[in-house]
CSV table of C-alpha atoms in Angstrom, one decimal:
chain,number,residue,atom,x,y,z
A,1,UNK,CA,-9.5,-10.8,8.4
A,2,UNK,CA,-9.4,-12.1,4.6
A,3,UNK,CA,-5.7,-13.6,4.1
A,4,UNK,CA,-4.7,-13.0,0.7
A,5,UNK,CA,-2.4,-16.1,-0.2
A,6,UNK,CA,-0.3,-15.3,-3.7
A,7,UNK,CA,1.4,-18.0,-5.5
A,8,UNK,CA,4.0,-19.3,-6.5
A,9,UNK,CA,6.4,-17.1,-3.9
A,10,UNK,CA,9.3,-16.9,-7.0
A,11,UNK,CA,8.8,-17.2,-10.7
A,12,UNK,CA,12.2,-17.4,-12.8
A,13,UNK,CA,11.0,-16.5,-16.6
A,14,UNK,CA,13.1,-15.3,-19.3
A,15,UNK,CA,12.4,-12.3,-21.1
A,16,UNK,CA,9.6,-12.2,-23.3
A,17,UNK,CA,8.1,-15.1,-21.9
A,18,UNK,CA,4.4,-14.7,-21.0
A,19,UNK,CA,3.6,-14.9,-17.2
A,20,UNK,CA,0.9,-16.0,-15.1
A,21,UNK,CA,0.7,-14.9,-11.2
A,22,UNK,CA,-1.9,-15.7,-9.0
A,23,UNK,CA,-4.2,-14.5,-6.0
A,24,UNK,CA,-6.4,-16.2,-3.9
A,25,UNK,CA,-9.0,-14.5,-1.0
A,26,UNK,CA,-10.0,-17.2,2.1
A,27,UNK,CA,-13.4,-15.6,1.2
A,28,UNK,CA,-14.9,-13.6,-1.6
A,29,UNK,CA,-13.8,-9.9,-2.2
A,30,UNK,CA,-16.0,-9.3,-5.5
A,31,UNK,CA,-13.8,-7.2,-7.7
A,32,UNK,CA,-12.2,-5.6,-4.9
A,33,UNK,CA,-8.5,-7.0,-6.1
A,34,UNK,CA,-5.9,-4.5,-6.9
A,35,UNK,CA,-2.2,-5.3,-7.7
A,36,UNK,CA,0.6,-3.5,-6.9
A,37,UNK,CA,4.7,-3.5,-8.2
A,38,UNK,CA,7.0,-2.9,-6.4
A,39,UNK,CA,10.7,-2.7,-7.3
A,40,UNK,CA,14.0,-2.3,-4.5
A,41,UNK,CA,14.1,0.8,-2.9
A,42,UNK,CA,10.5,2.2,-4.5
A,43,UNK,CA,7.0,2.1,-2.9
A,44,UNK,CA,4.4,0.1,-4.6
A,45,UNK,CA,2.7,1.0,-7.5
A,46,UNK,CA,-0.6,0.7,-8.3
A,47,UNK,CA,-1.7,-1.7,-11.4
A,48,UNK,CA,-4.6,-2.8,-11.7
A,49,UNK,CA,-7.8,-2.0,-9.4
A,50,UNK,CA,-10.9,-3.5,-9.5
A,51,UNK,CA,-9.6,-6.5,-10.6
A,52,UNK,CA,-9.0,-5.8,-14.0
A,53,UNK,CA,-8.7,-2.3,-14.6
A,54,UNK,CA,-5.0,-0.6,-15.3
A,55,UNK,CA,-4.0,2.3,-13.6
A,56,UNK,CA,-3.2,5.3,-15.6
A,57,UNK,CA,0.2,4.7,-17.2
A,58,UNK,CA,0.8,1.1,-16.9
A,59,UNK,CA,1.4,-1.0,-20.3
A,60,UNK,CA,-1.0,-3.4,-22.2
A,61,UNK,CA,1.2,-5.7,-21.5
A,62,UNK,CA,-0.2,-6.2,-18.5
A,63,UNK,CA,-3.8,-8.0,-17.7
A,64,UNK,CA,-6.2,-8.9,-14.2
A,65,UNK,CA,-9.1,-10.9,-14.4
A,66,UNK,CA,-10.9,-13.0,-11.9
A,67,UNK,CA,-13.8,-12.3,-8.9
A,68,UNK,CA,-14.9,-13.9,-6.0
A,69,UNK,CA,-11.7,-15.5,-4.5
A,70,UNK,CA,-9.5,-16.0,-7.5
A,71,UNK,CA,-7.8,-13.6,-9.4
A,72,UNK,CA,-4.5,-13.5,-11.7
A,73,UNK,CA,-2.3,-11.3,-13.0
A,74,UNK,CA,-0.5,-11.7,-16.6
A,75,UNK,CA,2.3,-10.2,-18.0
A,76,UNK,CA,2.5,-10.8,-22.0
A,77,UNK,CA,6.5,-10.4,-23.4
A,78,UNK,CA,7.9,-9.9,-20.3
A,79,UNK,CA,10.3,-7.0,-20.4
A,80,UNK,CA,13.3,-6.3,-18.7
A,81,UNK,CA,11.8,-3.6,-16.4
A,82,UNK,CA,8.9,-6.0,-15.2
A,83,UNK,CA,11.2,-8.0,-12.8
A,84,UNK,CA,10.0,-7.0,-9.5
A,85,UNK,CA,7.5,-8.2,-6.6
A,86,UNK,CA,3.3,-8.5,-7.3
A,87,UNK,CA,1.2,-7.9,-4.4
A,88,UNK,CA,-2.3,-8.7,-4.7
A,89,UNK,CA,-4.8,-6.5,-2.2
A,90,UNK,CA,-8.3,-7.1,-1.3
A,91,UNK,CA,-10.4,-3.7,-0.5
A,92,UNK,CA,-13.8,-5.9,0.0
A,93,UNK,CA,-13.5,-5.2,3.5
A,94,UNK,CA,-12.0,-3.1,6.3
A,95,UNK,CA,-10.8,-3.1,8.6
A,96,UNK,CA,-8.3,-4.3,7.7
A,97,UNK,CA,-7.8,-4.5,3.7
A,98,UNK,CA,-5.2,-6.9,3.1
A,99,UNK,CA,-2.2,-8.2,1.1
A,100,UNK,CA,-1.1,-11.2,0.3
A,101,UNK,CA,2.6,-12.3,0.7
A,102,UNK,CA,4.0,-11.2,-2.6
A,103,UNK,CA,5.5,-13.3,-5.9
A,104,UNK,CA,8.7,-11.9,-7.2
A,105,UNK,CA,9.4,-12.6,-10.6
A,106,UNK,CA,13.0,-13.0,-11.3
A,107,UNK,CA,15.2,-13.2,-14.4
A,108,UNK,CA,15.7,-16.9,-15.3
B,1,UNK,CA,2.4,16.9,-10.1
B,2,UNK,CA,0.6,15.1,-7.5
B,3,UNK,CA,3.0,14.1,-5.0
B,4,UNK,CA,3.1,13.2,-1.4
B,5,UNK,CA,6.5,13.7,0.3
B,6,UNK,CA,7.5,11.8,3.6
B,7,UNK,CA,10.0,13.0,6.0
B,8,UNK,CA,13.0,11.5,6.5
B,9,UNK,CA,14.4,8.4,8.2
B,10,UNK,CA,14.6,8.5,11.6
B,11,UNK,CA,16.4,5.7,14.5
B,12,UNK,CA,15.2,6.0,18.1
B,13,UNK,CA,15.4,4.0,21.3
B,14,UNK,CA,13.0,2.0,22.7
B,15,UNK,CA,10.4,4.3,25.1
B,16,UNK,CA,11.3,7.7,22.9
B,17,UNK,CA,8.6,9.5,20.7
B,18,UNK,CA,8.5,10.2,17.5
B,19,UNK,CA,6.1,12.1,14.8
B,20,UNK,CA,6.5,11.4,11.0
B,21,UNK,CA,5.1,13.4,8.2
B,22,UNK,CA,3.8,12.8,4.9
B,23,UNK,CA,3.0,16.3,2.5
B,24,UNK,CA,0.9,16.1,-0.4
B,25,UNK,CA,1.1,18.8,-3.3
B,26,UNK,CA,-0.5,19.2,-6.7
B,27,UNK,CA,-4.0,18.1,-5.9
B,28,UNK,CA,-6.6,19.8,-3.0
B,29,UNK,CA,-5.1,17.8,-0.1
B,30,UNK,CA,-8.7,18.1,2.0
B,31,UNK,CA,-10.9,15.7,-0.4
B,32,UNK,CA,-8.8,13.0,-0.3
B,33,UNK,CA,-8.1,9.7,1.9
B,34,UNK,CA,-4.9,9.1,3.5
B,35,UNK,CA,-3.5,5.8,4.5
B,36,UNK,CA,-0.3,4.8,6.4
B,37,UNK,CA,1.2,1.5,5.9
B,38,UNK,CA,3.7,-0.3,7.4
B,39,UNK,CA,6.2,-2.9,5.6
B,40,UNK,CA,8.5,-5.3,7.6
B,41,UNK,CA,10.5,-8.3,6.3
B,42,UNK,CA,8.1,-10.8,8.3
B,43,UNK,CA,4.6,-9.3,8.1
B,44,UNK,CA,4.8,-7.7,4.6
B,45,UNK,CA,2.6,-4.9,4.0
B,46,UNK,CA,-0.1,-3.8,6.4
B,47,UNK,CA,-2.4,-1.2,6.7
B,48,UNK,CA,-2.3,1.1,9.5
B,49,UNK,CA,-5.3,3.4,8.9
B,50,UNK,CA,-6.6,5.8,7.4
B,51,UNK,CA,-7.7,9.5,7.8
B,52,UNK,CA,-9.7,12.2,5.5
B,53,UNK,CA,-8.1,15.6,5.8
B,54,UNK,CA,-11.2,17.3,5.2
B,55,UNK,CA,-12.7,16.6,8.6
B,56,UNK,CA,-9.9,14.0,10.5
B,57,UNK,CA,-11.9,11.3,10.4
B,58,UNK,CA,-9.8,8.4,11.3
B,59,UNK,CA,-10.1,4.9,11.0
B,60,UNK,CA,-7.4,2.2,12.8
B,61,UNK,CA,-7.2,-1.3,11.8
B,62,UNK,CA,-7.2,-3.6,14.6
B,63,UNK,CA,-3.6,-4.5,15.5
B,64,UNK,CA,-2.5,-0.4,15.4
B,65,UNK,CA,-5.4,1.0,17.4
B,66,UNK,CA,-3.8,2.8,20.7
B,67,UNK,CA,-0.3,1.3,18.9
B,68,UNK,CA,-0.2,5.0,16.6
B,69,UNK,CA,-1.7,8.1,16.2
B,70,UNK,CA,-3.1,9.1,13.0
B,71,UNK,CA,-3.4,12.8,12.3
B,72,UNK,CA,-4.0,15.2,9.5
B,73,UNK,CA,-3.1,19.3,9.2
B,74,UNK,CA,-5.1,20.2,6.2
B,75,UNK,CA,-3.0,23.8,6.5
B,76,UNK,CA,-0.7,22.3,5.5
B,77,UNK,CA,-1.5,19.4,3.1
B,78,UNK,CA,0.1,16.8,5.4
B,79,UNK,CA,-0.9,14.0,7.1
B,80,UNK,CA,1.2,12.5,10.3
B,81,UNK,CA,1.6,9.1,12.0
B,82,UNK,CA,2.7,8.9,15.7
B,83,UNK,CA,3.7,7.2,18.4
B,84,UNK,CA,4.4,7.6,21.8
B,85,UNK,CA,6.8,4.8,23.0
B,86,UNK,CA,8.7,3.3,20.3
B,87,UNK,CA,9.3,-0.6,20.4
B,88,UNK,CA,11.8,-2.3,18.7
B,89,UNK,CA,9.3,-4.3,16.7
B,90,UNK,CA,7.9,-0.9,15.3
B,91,UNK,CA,11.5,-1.1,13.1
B,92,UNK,CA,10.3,-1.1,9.5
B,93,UNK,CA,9.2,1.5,6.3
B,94,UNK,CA,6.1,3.1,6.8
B,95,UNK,CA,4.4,4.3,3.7
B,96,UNK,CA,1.8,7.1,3.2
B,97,UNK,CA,-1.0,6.9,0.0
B,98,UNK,CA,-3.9,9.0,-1.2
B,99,UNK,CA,-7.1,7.3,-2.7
B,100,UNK,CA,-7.4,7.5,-5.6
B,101,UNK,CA,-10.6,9.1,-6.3
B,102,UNK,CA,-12.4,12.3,-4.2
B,103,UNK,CA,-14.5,10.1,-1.7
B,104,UNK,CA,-16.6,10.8,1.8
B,105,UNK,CA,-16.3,6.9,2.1
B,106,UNK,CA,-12.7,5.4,1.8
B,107,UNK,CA,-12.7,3.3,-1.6
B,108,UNK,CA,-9.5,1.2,-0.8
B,109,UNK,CA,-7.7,1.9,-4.2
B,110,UNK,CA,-4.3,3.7,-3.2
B,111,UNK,CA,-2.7,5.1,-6.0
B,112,UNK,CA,-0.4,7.7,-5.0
B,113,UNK,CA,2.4,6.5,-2.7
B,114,UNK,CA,5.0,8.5,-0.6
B,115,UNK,CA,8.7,7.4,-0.9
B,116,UNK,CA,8.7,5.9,1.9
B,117,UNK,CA,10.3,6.8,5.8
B,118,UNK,CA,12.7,4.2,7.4
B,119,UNK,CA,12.2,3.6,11.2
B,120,UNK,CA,14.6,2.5,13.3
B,121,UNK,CA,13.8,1.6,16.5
B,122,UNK,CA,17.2,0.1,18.2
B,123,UNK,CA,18.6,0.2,22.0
């Protein structure tokens, strides 16, 4: 199984502050990376997928590089609705495709 | 709008069955993958498995094969995850989510989620 470790576990940023989050695979998953938000109460919601590409509705704001076994996720001018938890998830191989832990990003 | 719709929360005992749902609308239910996911305090999120409508062909990660049973009624757009004999430690949200793209081959992109079902399992 490839663990997914996501760091740091809580970020504390002020609003439009620029944000960095990242993902690391114990082996490589190509582009295989896709992050999810997820807020209270709500599902996850898709983000980015193949390491770098947004899903349909999500802002510019919003950016995923990486491949191989390192991967981030940034946020530019955090807004006020972006305060949630990231989960990185590696699709590279299955069973099973995994996530990692999660980083919340909180209001400072 | 495409939408998949879980059933609602449920709390068993320990040893009962139980069978929860997950409906999709507003896109042809058959073509697409479904997954089930389960999300605890301690473990996170985990995939289940998966299933194509189309033809049921089902695929179990490791720790849930012969834990669940993974089913799909393409009558009537839904997909189901089962169990048996309920264990406390199967308490958690389980999540239903369609690929995101038409696919014989399960991509591993999930882009539609269900709203989640709450399970509790408590004596």
């Amino acid at each position: 199984e490839i663990v997914m470790t996501q760091s740091p576990a809580t970020l504390s940023v002020s609003p439009g502050e620029r944000v960095t989050l990242s993902c690391r695979a114990s082996q490589s998953v190509s582009s295989n990376l896709a992050w999810f938000q997820q807020k209270p109460g709500q599902a996850p919601r898709l983000f980015i997928y193949g390491a770098s590409t947004r899903a349909t509705g999500v802002p510019a704001r919003f950016s995923g590089s990486g491949s191989g076994t390192d991967f981030t996720l940034t946020i530019n001018s955090l807004q006020s609705e972006d305060f949630a938890i990231y989960y990185c998830q590696q699709y590279n191989l299955w069973p099973p495709w995994t996530f990692g832990q999660g980083t919340k990003v909180e209001i400072k | 709008e495409v939408q998949l719709v879980q059933s609602g929360a449920e709390v068993k005992k320990p040893g009962e069955s139980l069978k929860i749902s997950c409906q999709g609308s507003g896109y042809t239910f058959s073509n697409y993958w479904i997954a089930w996911l389960r999300q605890t305090p301690g473990k996170g999120l985990e995939w289940m498995g998966i299933i194509y409508p189309l033809d049921s062909e089902t695929k179990y990660s490791p720790p849930f094969h012969r834990q669940v049973t993974i089913s799909a009624d393409k009558s009537v757009n839904t997909a189901y995850l089962q169990w048996d004999t309920l264990k406390a430690s199967d308490t958690a949200i389980y999540y239903c989510a369609r690929e995101i793209d038409m696919a014989t081959l399960p991509l591993g992109v999930f882009d539609i989620w269900g709203q989640g079902t709450l399970v509790t399992v408590s004596s």
